Each structure stands twice: as structure tokens, then as C-alpha cells.
């Protein structure tokens, strides 16, 4: 089977940092930024280490997951005062949020937003056993709303069947080229593929034409899966949302520490991290 996706040039990689997430808390790792000032300060540190995109989750004053556009707006403004990172908001939200609340962030006009491409069931934490709903109708509603706000989706794929939903969006003309898919391995959800290198190889064969890919390894898979992604011409996401450890038994001290490590490895592979404006060119976004 042929590989059709858009490869990054050999000497370039786009690094995304996912700093906060919906499932991790300061109790698990005190370095997780939750409030807008913390998120902006940490984002700036990650920018200085080579990140081009920041994937954003918002929390309310009690650190509960929030879809409030005002909080997202505050985060955007605080990051923008410091640097021109690409702002990518999460529409995954958190298990306390309704589908409607999960698109609240779009009213804050991010440049990109995550688009989860299928339903999973949570297996850990208080929400274990509850579905993370992303029915096909919901996905289409999300993507239409993103289009209204001029927001570029990054399609999050947790298993191979979700690639079929990517194809459906393309066939229906609901997303614009170049597409961007995130290949996720190792997420602790029922319905998500574990971090097996051969699953990664299989994913690659089904990425559609005109799509770049991002690589998201969760937990201890963050580093090896990210390296595989770079080797196969993709981009990489790191950060405490997906992995709170630096190595076995040792918590990461910051998001920037995880960015710095993947940038070191990228450079060893002959790849320079894209600046935010370089990354915008690949994704067809306007410069900031
Ligand atoms: N936690 C990631 C593996 C979202 O926020 O929309 C997927 C994610 C989903 O970041
Ligand atoms: Zn997220």
C-alpha cells in the first residue's frame, strides 16, 4: 500500500506543546499550568525552546475544565502579549462539559482547534466508564462551527476507524486542504490503540493525500512515538497533557523541559523546529 501523506521537508518539524489537558492536575504534577497567567508563562518558555503551536485547555477559577470563551480569550491575549505561537484550542474539553460547551472556545477565535474523530470510553479517573462522545453528527457540527469562525481543525485519530471519518469529512467537502491529522497512540481509553510501533506504521498507510500528520504518544510512549513521527516526515506534540514524566519514576519539571528534549532530538536528526510563522505557511494560516 502506498503512502500518500504530505511529508514535512527533511530539515523541518513543527512542535506542538499540549500543556494542561483535561485529565491531569497539579496533584499529579505540580508543574501543570492551569490558570491563564501560568498557561501564558509556560507557553512562552515553550516558544523559546522551539514550540510553534500551543494546544490549549481552559480551567475555571477552581481549576475545573471550562469551555468559557472569556477564559480562552484571556489565555489567548496573555500568550499574544509574549509571542506569536499558533493558538490551537481544545474542543475535547473535559467530561464535565456538554458538546455545546466544548465549542465555546471557538468564540475566542483560535487559529486552530482539535477535532476528535470518534467516540471513546474513559478508563481512568473519576470519569471512568463514561463515554467521550464524538458521534459523526457531532463531528460534522463541530467542523461546520469551526468553519464559521475560520478555525483550522486538527483531526485527532485514536484508532484506525477514525481515519474513515476523516475521509467522510473530506468527501463531503467539509474541511480545507492541507488537512492535518494527529495520530494518537497509548491513550488510556477503551477504543484507543495502544502504543505499538506496528500500529503506527499502519496509521501511516491510511493518512489521506494532502494531509500533514502530527504524532501524539501518550505517557511513556511520548518520546519513542514522537521520534518515529519525525523519522517518517511528520510533526510532533509533547507536553504534560499527554505525559507527566520526564522518564520512568521522574516527573517532568515543566512543559518547556519536554519541548527542549524533543528539539534536541530533532536537531540530532537534522531537523530545525519551525517558527510559528513557518508552521503557519505549511498549514495555510495567515501570519501573525
Ligand atoms: N489528550 C490527547 C491525546 C482534545 O483536547 O481535543 C487528545 C486531545 C484531545 O488533546
Ligand atoms: Zn487536549
PDB file of C-alpha atoms and ligand atoms in Angstrom:
ATOM      1  CA  UNK A   1       0.000   0.000   0.000  1.00  0.00           C
ATOM      2  CA  UNK A   2       1.340   3.434  -0.966  1.00  0.00           C
ATOM      3  CA  UNK A   3       1.978   6.286   1.380  1.00  0.00           C
ATOM      4  CA  UNK A   4       0.201   9.444   0.232  1.00  0.00           C
ATOM      5  CA  UNK A   5       0.506  11.979   3.004  1.00  0.00           C
ATOM      6  CA  UNK A   6       2.289  15.327   2.820  1.00  0.00           C
ATOM      7  CA  UNK A   7       5.771  14.907   4.275  1.00  0.00           C
ATOM      8  CA  UNK A   8       7.476  17.763   6.049  1.00  0.00           C
ATOM      9  CA  UNK A   9      10.801  18.723   4.423  1.00  0.00           C
ATOM     10  CA  UNK A  10      13.615  16.578   5.870  1.00  0.00           C
ATOM     11  CA  UNK A  11      15.101  19.545   7.728  1.00  0.00           C
ATOM     12  CA  UNK A  12      11.901  20.841   9.349  1.00  0.00           C
ATOM     13  CA  UNK A  13       9.499  19.781  12.083  1.00  0.00           C
ATOM     14  CA  UNK A  14       6.570  21.517  13.753  1.00  0.00           C
ATOM     15  CA  UNK A  15       6.490  21.092  17.513  1.00  0.00           C
ATOM     16  CA  UNK A  16       3.195  21.436  19.377  1.00  0.00           C
ATOM     17  CA  UNK A  17       3.031  21.684  23.141  1.00  0.00           C
ATOM     18  CA  UNK A  18      -0.051  20.414  24.972  1.00  0.00           C
ATOM     19  CA  UNK A  19       0.415  21.928  28.377  1.00  0.00           C
ATOM     20  CA  UNK A  20      -2.663  21.433  30.532  1.00  0.00           C
ATOM     21  CA  UNK A  21      -5.171  18.835  29.292  1.00  0.00           C
ATOM     22  CA  UNK A  22      -8.434  17.802  30.887  1.00  0.00           C
ATOM     23  CA  UNK A  23      -7.328  14.813  32.897  1.00  0.00           C
ATOM     24  CA  UNK A  24      -4.164  15.857  34.722  1.00  0.00           C
ATOM     25  CA  UNK A  25      -3.939  18.067  37.799  1.00  0.00           C
ATOM     26  CA  UNK A  26      -1.308  19.731  39.940  1.00  0.00           C
ATOM     27  CA  UNK A  27      -1.728  16.837  42.392  1.00  0.00           C
ATOM     28  CA  UNK A  28      -0.289  14.575  39.703  1.00  0.00           C
ATOM     29  CA  UNK A  29       2.406  17.032  38.649  1.00  0.00           C
ATOM     30  CA  UNK A  30       2.709  20.484  40.268  1.00  0.00           C
ATOM     31  CA  UNK A  31       4.177  21.894  37.027  1.00  0.00           C
ATOM     32  CA  UNK A  32       0.859  21.680  35.153  1.00  0.00           C
ATOM     33  CA  UNK A  33      -0.229  25.231  34.232  1.00  0.00           C
ATOM     34  CA  UNK A  34      -3.928  25.715  34.923  1.00  0.00           C
ATOM     35  CA  UNK A  35      -4.722  29.426  35.231  1.00  0.00           C
ATOM     36  CA  UNK A  36      -4.276  31.915  32.338  1.00  0.00           C
ATOM     37  CA  UNK A  37      -1.099  33.552  33.659  1.00  0.00           C
ATOM     38  CA  UNK A  38       0.542  30.181  34.292  1.00  0.00           C
ATOM     39  CA  UNK A  39      -0.527  28.917  30.865  1.00  0.00           C
ATOM     40  CA  UNK A  40       0.877  32.013  29.132  1.00  0.00           C
ATOM     41  CA  UNK A  41       4.173  31.975  31.060  1.00  0.00           C
ATOM     42  CA  UNK A  42       4.692  28.294  30.340  1.00  0.00           C
ATOM     43  CA  UNK A  43       3.737  28.777  26.670  1.00  0.00           C
ATOM     44  CA  UNK A  44       6.361  31.497  26.341  1.00  0.00           C
ATOM     45  CA  UNK A  45       9.023  29.194  27.818  1.00  0.00           C
ATOM     46  CA  UNK A  46       7.996  26.521  25.301  1.00  0.00           C
ATOM     47  CA  UNK A  47       8.132  29.036  22.444  1.00  0.00           C
ATOM     48  CA  UNK A  48      11.689  29.913  23.474  1.00  0.00           C
ATOM     49  CA  UNK A  49      12.602  26.218  23.359  1.00  0.00           C
ATOM     50  CA  UNK A  50      11.203  25.754  19.834  1.00  0.00           C
ATOM     51  CA  UNK A  51       7.453  25.102  20.042  1.00  0.00           C
ATOM     52  CA  UNK A  52       5.375  26.595  17.212  1.00  0.00           C
ATOM     53  CA  UNK A  53       1.867  25.585  18.308  1.00  0.00           C
ATOM     54  CA  UNK A  54       0.240  25.636  21.734  1.00  0.00           C
ATOM     55  CA  UNK A  55      -2.743  23.327  22.332  1.00  0.00           C
ATOM     56  CA  UNK A  56      -4.922  24.981  24.966  1.00  0.00           C
ATOM     57  CA  UNK A  57      -7.352  23.708  27.600  1.00  0.00           C
ATOM     58  CA  UNK A  58      -9.027  26.187  29.953  1.00  0.00           C
ATOM     59  CA  UNK A  59      -9.917  25.788  33.622  1.00  0.00           C
ATOM     60  CA  UNK A  60     -12.223  27.942  35.754  1.00  0.00           C
ATOM     61  CA  UNK A  61     -11.042  29.652  38.954  1.00  0.00           C
ATOM     62  CA  UNK A  62     -11.434  26.314  40.787  1.00  0.00           C
ATOM     63  CA  UNK A  63      -9.323  24.555  38.156  1.00  0.00           C
ATOM     64  CA  UNK A  64     -12.336  22.683  36.744  1.00  0.00           C
ATOM     65  CA  UNK A  65     -12.343  22.204  32.936  1.00  0.00           C
ATOM     66  CA  UNK A  66     -14.100  25.127  31.300  1.00  0.00           C
ATOM     67  CA  UNK A  67     -15.476  25.939  27.861  1.00  0.00           C
ATOM     68  CA  UNK A  68     -15.972  29.590  28.725  1.00  0.00           C
ATOM     69  CA  UNK A  69     -14.907  31.723  25.739  1.00  0.00           C
ATOM     70  CA  UNK A  70     -13.901  34.511  28.139  1.00  0.00           C
ATOM     71  CA  UNK A  71     -11.283  32.281  29.755  1.00  0.00           C
ATOM     72  CA  UNK A  72      -9.942  31.157  26.381  1.00  0.00           C
ATOM     73  CA  UNK A  73      -9.842  34.786  25.268  1.00  0.00           C
ATOM     74  CA  UNK A  74      -7.877  35.761  28.353  1.00  0.00           C
ATOM     75  CA  UNK A  75      -5.395  32.947  27.710  1.00  0.00           C
ATOM     76  CA  UNK A  76      -5.034  33.965  24.045  1.00  0.00           C
ATOM     77  CA  UNK A  77      -4.407  37.592  24.934  1.00  0.00           C
ATOM     78  CA  UNK A  78      -1.837  36.735  27.574  1.00  0.00           C
ATOM     79  CA  UNK A  79       0.057  34.453  25.192  1.00  0.00           C
ATOM     80  CA  UNK A  80      -0.164  37.014  22.376  1.00  0.00           C
ATOM     81  CA  UNK A  81       1.434  39.680  24.567  1.00  0.00           C
ATOM     82  CA  UNK A  82       4.500  37.451  24.805  1.00  0.00           C
ATOM     83  CA  UNK A  83       4.866  35.667  21.448  1.00  0.00           C
ATOM     84  CA  UNK A  84       3.239  34.592  18.177  1.00  0.00           C
ATOM     85  CA  UNK A  85       2.689  30.889  18.942  1.00  0.00           C
ATOM     86  CA  UNK A  86      -0.124  29.320  16.895  1.00  0.00           C
ATOM     87  CA  UNK A  87      -3.163  29.178  19.185  1.00  0.00           C
ATOM     88  CA  UNK A  88      -4.908  25.805  19.000  1.00  0.00           C
ATOM     89  CA  UNK A  89      -7.873  25.351  21.361  1.00  0.00           C
ATOM     90  CA  UNK A  90      -9.216  22.023  22.532  1.00  0.00           C
ATOM     91  CA  UNK A  91     -12.786  21.121  21.631  1.00  0.00           C
ATOM     92  CA  UNK A  92     -12.267  17.867  23.539  1.00  0.00           C
ATOM     93  CA  UNK A  93     -12.905  19.931  26.660  1.00  0.00           C
ATOM     94  CA  UNK A  94     -13.473  17.641  29.607  1.00  0.00           C
ATOM     95  CA  UNK A  95     -16.025  15.099  30.793  1.00  0.00           C
ATOM     96  CA  UNK A  96     -17.941  17.810  32.707  1.00  0.00           C
ATOM     97  CA  UNK A  97     -18.646  19.773  29.511  1.00  0.00           C
ATOM     98  CA  UNK A  98     -21.530  19.397  27.066  1.00  0.00           C
ATOM     99  CA  UNK A  99     -20.926  19.224  23.325  1.00  0.00           C
ATOM    100  CA  UNK A 100     -22.175  22.824  23.090  1.00  0.00           C
ATOM    101  CA  UNK A 101     -19.746  23.989  25.815  1.00  0.00           C
ATOM    102  CA  UNK A 102     -16.881  22.238  24.067  1.00  0.00           C
ATOM    103  CA  UNK A 103     -17.193  24.598  21.100  1.00  0.00           C
ATOM    104  CA  UNK A 104     -17.312  27.691  23.324  1.00  0.00           C
ATOM    105  CA  UNK A 105     -13.603  28.213  22.722  1.00  0.00           C
ATOM    106  CA  UNK A 106     -14.274  28.992  19.044  1.00  0.00           C
ATOM    107  CA  UNK A 107     -15.869  32.278  20.107  1.00  0.00           C
ATOM    108  CA  UNK A 108     -12.393  33.294  21.275  1.00  0.00           C
ATOM    109  CA  UNK A 109     -11.153  32.878  17.667  1.00  0.00           C
ATOM    110  CA  UNK A 110      -8.229  30.465  17.978  1.00  0.00           C
ATOM    111  CA  UNK A 111      -6.299  29.786  14.762  1.00  0.00           C
ATOM    112  CA  UNK A 112      -6.765  26.033  15.064  1.00  0.00           C
ATOM    113  CA  UNK A 113      -8.822  23.639  17.190  1.00  0.00           C
ATOM    114  CA  UNK A 114      -8.697  19.950  17.941  1.00  0.00           C
ATOM    115  CA  UNK A 115     -11.425  17.837  16.355  1.00  0.00           C
ATOM    116  CA  UNK A 116     -11.859  14.420  17.964  1.00  0.00           C
ATOM    117  CA  UNK A 117     -12.795  11.925  15.259  1.00  0.00           C
ATOM    118  CA  UNK A 118     -14.803   9.330  17.192  1.00  0.00           C
ATOM    119  CA  UNK A 119     -16.266   8.152  20.470  1.00  0.00           C
ATOM    120  CA  UNK A 120     -14.186   6.505  23.175  1.00  0.00           C
ATOM    121  CA  UNK A 121     -14.838   5.375  26.744  1.00  0.00           C
ATOM    122  CA  UNK A 122     -12.742   6.719  29.573  1.00  0.00           C
ATOM    123  CA  UNK A 123     -10.970   4.100  31.646  1.00  0.00           C
ATOM    124  CA  UNK A 124      -9.246   6.151  34.347  1.00  0.00           C
ATOM    125  CA  UNK A 125     -10.090   8.811  36.905  1.00  0.00           C
ATOM    126  CA  UNK A 126     -13.467   9.858  38.247  1.00  0.00           C
ATOM    127  CA  UNK A 127     -14.999   9.687  34.773  1.00  0.00           C
ATOM    128  CA  UNK A 128     -14.038   6.019  34.178  1.00  0.00           C
ATOM    129  CA  UNK A 129     -16.832   4.248  32.317  1.00  0.00           C
ATOM    130  CA  UNK A 130     -18.279   7.410  30.782  1.00  0.00           C
ATOM    131  CA  UNK A 131     -18.172   7.960  27.037  1.00  0.00           C
ATOM    132  CA  UNK A 132     -16.177  10.734  25.435  1.00  0.00           C
ATOM    133  CA  UNK A 133     -18.879  11.412  22.858  1.00  0.00           C
ATOM    134  CA  UNK A 134     -17.916  12.358  19.327  1.00  0.00           C
ATOM    135  CA  UNK A 135     -20.696  10.930  17.175  1.00  0.00           C
ATOM    136  CA  UNK A 136     -20.449  11.531  13.431  1.00  0.00           C
ATOM    137  CA  UNK A 137     -23.213  14.164  13.617  1.00  0.00           C
ATOM    138  CA  UNK A 138     -21.332  15.948  16.415  1.00  0.00           C
ATOM    139  CA  UNK A 139     -18.077  15.898  14.448  1.00  0.00           C
ATOM    140  CA  UNK A 140     -19.835  17.483  11.484  1.00  0.00           C
ATOM    141  CA  UNK A 141     -21.445  20.105  13.726  1.00  0.00           C
ATOM    142  CA  UNK A 142     -18.039  20.878  15.276  1.00  0.00           C
ATOM    143  CA  UNK A 143     -16.358  21.229  11.903  1.00  0.00           C
ATOM    144  CA  UNK A 144     -19.110  23.457  10.488  1.00  0.00           C
ATOM    145  CA  UNK A 145     -18.800  25.690  13.540  1.00  0.00           C
ATOM    146  CA  UNK A 146     -15.002  25.816  13.107  1.00  0.00           C
ATOM    147  CA  UNK A 147     -15.534  26.857   9.501  1.00  0.00           C
ATOM    148  CA  UNK A 148     -17.872  29.691  10.580  1.00  0.00           C
ATOM    149  CA  UNK A 149     -15.110  31.039  12.815  1.00  0.00           C
ATOM    150  CA  UNK A 150     -12.317  30.475  10.286  1.00  0.00           C
ATOM    151  CA  UNK A 151     -10.642  27.905  12.543  1.00  0.00           C
ATOM    152  CA  UNK A 152      -8.493  25.115  11.106  1.00  0.00           C
ATOM    153  CA  UNK A 153      -9.235  21.671  12.562  1.00  0.00           C
ATOM    154  CA  UNK A 154      -6.545  19.242  13.682  1.00  0.00           C
ATOM    155  CA  UNK A 155      -8.236  15.862  13.436  1.00  0.00           C
ATOM    156  CA  UNK A 156      -7.428  13.612  16.396  1.00  0.00           C
ATOM    157  CA  UNK A 157      -7.282   9.924  15.472  1.00  0.00           C
ATOM    158  CA  UNK A 158      -7.221   7.355  18.284  1.00  0.00           C
ATOM    159  CA  UNK A 159      -7.825   4.243  16.177  1.00  0.00           C
ATOM    160  CA  UNK A 160      -7.907   3.315  12.523  1.00  0.00           C
ATOM    161  CA  UNK A 161     -11.674   3.510  12.102  1.00  0.00           C
ATOM    162  CA  UNK A 162     -11.446   7.220  12.846  1.00  0.00           C
ATOM    163  CA  UNK A 163      -9.481   7.649   9.626  1.00  0.00           C
ATOM    164  CA  UNK A 164     -12.699   6.662   7.839  1.00  0.00           C
ATOM    165  CA  UNK A 165     -14.386   9.629   9.453  1.00  0.00           C
ATOM    166  CA  UNK A 166     -11.584  11.836   8.165  1.00  0.00           C
ATOM    167  CA  UNK A 167     -12.325  10.503   4.677  1.00  0.00           C
ATOM    168  CA  UNK A 168     -16.017  11.243   5.120  1.00  0.00           C
ATOM    169  CA  UNK A 169     -15.317  14.880   6.056  1.00  0.00           C
ATOM    170  CA  UNK A 170     -13.071  15.211   3.008  1.00  0.00           C
ATOM    171  CA  UNK A 171     -15.614  13.591   0.682  1.00  0.00           C
ATOM    172  CA  UNK A 172     -18.335  15.898   1.970  1.00  0.00           C
ATOM    173  CA  UNK A 173     -16.071  18.897   1.358  1.00  0.00           C
ATOM    174  CA  UNK A 174     -16.275  19.956   4.996  1.00  0.00           C
ATOM    175  CA  UNK A 175     -12.556  20.619   5.516  1.00  0.00           C
ATOM    176  CA  UNK A 176      -9.986  22.575   3.592  1.00  0.00           C
ATOM    177  CA  UNK A 177      -6.539  21.490   2.355  1.00  0.00           C
ATOM    178  CA  UNK A 178      -3.956  20.994   3.606  1.00  0.00           C
ATOM    179  CA  UNK A 179      -5.541  18.673   6.165  1.00  0.00           C
ATOM    180  CA  UNK A 180      -3.897  17.979   9.478  1.00  0.00           C
ATOM    181  CA  UNK A 181      -4.339  14.703  11.363  1.00  0.00           C
ATOM    182  CA  UNK A 182      -2.910  13.744  14.744  1.00  0.00           C
ATOM    183  CA  UNK A 183      -2.004  10.105  15.131  1.00  0.00           C
ATOM    184  CA  UNK A 184      -2.519   9.157  18.778  1.00  0.00           C
ATOM    185  CA  UNK A 185      -1.166   6.036  20.407  1.00  0.00           C
ATOM    186  CA  UNK A 186      -1.243   4.966  24.042  1.00  0.00           C
ATOM    187  CA  UNK A 187      -4.267   6.902  25.336  1.00  0.00           C
ATOM    188  CA  UNK A 188      -5.919   5.125  28.275  1.00  0.00           C
ATOM    189  CA  UNK A 189      -9.379   4.969  26.685  1.00  0.00           C
ATOM    190  CA  UNK A 190     -11.325   1.950  25.597  1.00  0.00           C
ATOM    191  CA  UNK A 191     -11.293   2.211  21.807  1.00  0.00           C
ATOM    192  CA  UNK A 192      -7.861   3.855  21.592  1.00  0.00           C
ATOM    193  CA  UNK A 193      -4.899   1.968  20.161  1.00  0.00           C
ATOM    194  CA  UNK A 194      -2.027   1.148  22.467  1.00  0.00           C
ATOM    195  CA  UNK A 195       1.468   2.384  21.648  1.00  0.00           C
ATOM    196  CA  UNK A 196       2.681  -0.348  19.341  1.00  0.00           C
ATOM    197  CA  UNK A 197       5.077   0.645  16.562  1.00  0.00           C
ATOM    198  CA  UNK A 198       3.296  -1.522  14.027  1.00  0.00           C
ATOM    199  CA  UNK A 199       0.032   0.305  14.717  1.00  0.00           C
ATOM    200  CA  UNK A 200       1.934   3.477  13.935  1.00  0.00           C
ATOM    201  CA  UNK A 201       3.145   2.003  10.649  1.00  0.00           C
ATOM    202  CA  UNK A 202      -0.427   1.021   9.833  1.00  0.00           C
ATOM    203  CA  UNK A 203      -1.747   4.502  10.555  1.00  0.00           C
ATOM    204  CA  UNK A 204       0.740   5.941   8.061  1.00  0.00           C
ATOM    205  CA  UNK A 205      -0.711   3.921   5.213  1.00  0.00           C
ATOM    206  CA  UNK A 206      -4.177   5.369   5.703  1.00  0.00           C
ATOM    207  CA  UNK A 207      -3.398   9.074   6.040  1.00  0.00           C
ATOM    208  CA  UNK A 208      -5.184  10.781   3.146  1.00  0.00           C
ATOM    209  CA  UNK A 209      -3.467  12.761   0.404  1.00  0.00           C
ATOM    210  CA  UNK A 210      -2.942  16.434   1.141  1.00  0.00           C
ATOM    211  CA  UNK A 211      -2.643  15.802   4.879  1.00  0.00           C
ATOM    212  CA  UNK A 212       0.236  16.535   7.217  1.00  0.00           C
ATOM    213  CA  UNK A 213       0.421  14.434  10.326  1.00  0.00           C
ATOM    214  CA  UNK A 214       1.196  15.186  13.934  1.00  0.00           C
ATOM    215  CA  UNK A 215       2.341  12.459  16.306  1.00  0.00           C
ATOM    216  CA  UNK A 216       0.974  12.108  19.828  1.00  0.00           C
ATOM    217  CA  UNK A 217       2.390   9.364  22.026  1.00  0.00           C
ATOM    218  CA  UNK A 218       0.740   9.290  25.441  1.00  0.00           C
ATOM    219  CA  UNK A 219       2.549   8.525  28.694  1.00  0.00           C
ATOM    220  CA  UNK A 220       5.858   6.745  28.262  1.00  0.00           C
ATOM    221  CA  UNK A 221       5.141   6.500  24.522  1.00  0.00           C
ATOM    222  CA  UNK A 222       5.577  10.262  24.121  1.00  0.00           C
ATOM    223  CA  UNK A 223       9.251  10.116  23.309  1.00  0.00           C
ATOM    224  CA  UNK A 224       9.567   6.962  21.163  1.00  0.00           C
ATOM    225  CA  UNK A 225       6.377   7.602  19.194  1.00  0.00           C
ATOM    226  CA  UNK A 226       7.374  11.241  18.678  1.00  0.00           C
ATOM    227  CA  UNK A 227      10.731  10.107  17.320  1.00  0.00           C
ATOM    228  CA  UNK A 228       9.019   7.685  14.934  1.00  0.00           C
ATOM    229  CA  UNK A 229       6.786  10.506  13.749  1.00  0.00           C
ATOM    230  CA  UNK A 230       9.740  12.726  12.928  1.00  0.00           C
ATOM    231  CA  UNK A 231      11.547   9.931  11.111  1.00  0.00           C
ATOM    232  CA  UNK A 232       8.503   9.353   8.905  1.00  0.00           C
ATOM    233  CA  UNK A 233       8.195  13.023   7.964  1.00  0.00           C
ATOM    234  CA  UNK A 234       5.615  14.100  10.484  1.00  0.00           C
ATOM    235  CA  UNK A 235       5.339  16.643  13.244  1.00  0.00           C
ATOM    236  CA  UNK A 236       5.360  16.042  16.980  1.00  0.00           C
ATOM    237  CA  UNK A 237       3.348  17.022  20.027  1.00  0.00           C
ATOM    238  CA  UNK A 238       4.779  16.832  23.527  1.00  0.00           C
ATOM    239  CA  UNK A 239       3.738  18.250  26.893  1.00  0.00           C
ATOM    240  CA  UNK A 240       2.291  17.474  30.282  1.00  0.00           C
ATOM    241  CA  UNK A 241      -1.257  16.951  28.940  1.00  0.00           C
ATOM    242  CA  UNK A 242      -0.085  13.708  27.397  1.00  0.00           C
ATOM    243  CA  UNK A 243       2.796  12.755  29.676  1.00  0.00           C
ATOM    244  CA  UNK A 244       3.655  13.992  33.169  1.00  0.00           C
ATOM    245  CA  UNK A 245       7.009  12.191  33.383  1.00  0.00           C
ATOM    246  CA  UNK A 246      10.470  13.034  32.089  1.00  0.00           C
ATOM    247  CA  UNK A 247      11.495   9.425  32.471  1.00  0.00           C
ATOM    248  CA  UNK A 248      10.405   6.414  34.490  1.00  0.00           C
ATOM    249  CA  UNK A 249       9.859   7.471  38.108  1.00  0.00           C
ATOM    250  CA  UNK A 250      10.835  11.114  37.485  1.00  0.00           C
ATOM    251  CA  UNK A 251       8.196  13.796  36.964  1.00  0.00           C
ATOM    252  CA  UNK A 252       8.861  16.383  34.271  1.00  0.00           C
ATOM    253  CA  UNK A 253       9.650  19.762  35.813  1.00  0.00           C
ATOM    254  CA  UNK A 254       7.927  21.818  33.093  1.00  0.00           C
ATOM    255  CA  UNK A 255       6.393  21.703  29.656  1.00  0.00           C
ATOM    256  CA  UNK A 256       9.455  23.531  28.374  1.00  0.00           C
ATOM    257  CA  UNK A 257      11.663  20.682  29.582  1.00  0.00           C
ATOM    258  CA  UNK A 258       9.736  18.266  27.351  1.00  0.00           C
ATOM    259  CA  UNK A 259       9.883  20.663  24.390  1.00  0.00           C
ATOM    260  CA  UNK A 260      13.623  21.186  24.876  1.00  0.00           C
ATOM    261  CA  UNK A 261      14.230  17.433  24.813  1.00  0.00           C
ATOM    262  CA  UNK A 262      12.302  16.791  21.590  1.00  0.00           C
ATOM    263  CA  UNK A 263      14.040  19.772  19.956  1.00  0.00           C
ATOM    264  CA  UNK A 264      17.434  18.338  20.927  1.00  0.00           C
ATOM    265  CA  UNK A 265      16.474  15.044  19.320  1.00  0.00           C
ATOM    266  CA  UNK A 266      15.061  16.769  16.232  1.00  0.00           C
ATOM    267  CA  UNK A 267      18.345  18.598  15.758  1.00  0.00           C
ATOM    268  CA  UNK A 268      20.267  15.334  16.086  1.00  0.00           C
ATOM    269  CA  UNK A 269      18.071  14.099  13.231  1.00  0.00           C
ATOM    270  CA  UNK A 270      18.987  17.178  11.178  1.00  0.00           C
ATOM    271  CA  UNK A 271      15.658  18.926  11.708  1.00  0.00           C
ATOM    272  CA  UNK A 272      15.157  22.503  12.841  1.00  0.00           C
ATOM    273  CA  UNK A 273      11.904  23.346  14.626  1.00  0.00           C
ATOM    274  CA  UNK A 274       9.656  25.633  12.565  1.00  0.00           C
ATOM    275  CA  UNK A 275       8.933  29.079  13.898  1.00  0.00           C
ATOM    276  CA  UNK A 276       5.208  29.784  14.338  1.00  0.00           C
ATOM    277  CA  UNK A 277       5.092  31.733  11.060  1.00  0.00           C
ATOM    278  CA  UNK A 278       6.902  28.956   9.186  1.00  0.00           C
ATOM    279  CA  UNK A 279       4.374  26.495  10.599  1.00  0.00           C
ATOM    280  CA  UNK A 280       1.532  28.809   9.511  1.00  0.00           C
ATOM    281  CA  UNK A 281       2.803  28.567   5.941  1.00  0.00           C
ATOM    282  CA  UNK A 282       2.611  24.765   5.991  1.00  0.00           C
ATOM    283  CA  UNK A 283      -0.912  24.853   7.428  1.00  0.00           C
ATOM    284  CA  UNK A 284      -2.176  27.666   5.202  1.00  0.00           C
ATOM    285  CA  UNK A 285      -2.740  30.072   8.094  1.00  0.00           C
ATOM    286  CA  UNK A 286      -2.222  33.819   7.953  1.00  0.00           C
ATOM    287  CA  UNK A 287       0.995  35.166   9.541  1.00  0.00           C
ATOM    288  CA  UNK A 288       0.667  36.868  12.938  1.00  0.00           C
TER     289      UNK A 288
HETATM  290  N1  LIG B   1      -5.383  14.197  25.079  1.00  0.00           N
HETATM  291  C1  LIG B   1      -4.998  13.991  23.717  1.00  0.00           C
HETATM  292  C2  LIG B   1      -4.437  12.660  23.441  1.00  0.00           C
HETATM  293  C3  LIG B   1      -8.500  17.371  22.768  1.00  0.00           C
HETATM  294  O1  LIG B   1      -8.079  18.101  23.631  1.00  0.00           O
HETATM  295  O2  LIG B   1      -9.394  17.670  21.975  1.00  0.00           O
HETATM  296  C4  LIG B   1      -6.063  14.368  22.772  1.00  0.00           C
HETATM  297  C5  LIG B   1      -6.559  15.784  22.876  1.00  0.00           C
HETATM  298  C6  LIG B   1      -7.988  15.958  22.618  1.00  0.00           C
HETATM  299  O3  LIG B   1      -5.815  16.702  23.119  1.00  0.00           O
HETATM  300 ZN1  LIG B   2      -6.208  18.288  24.593  1.00  0.00          ZN
END
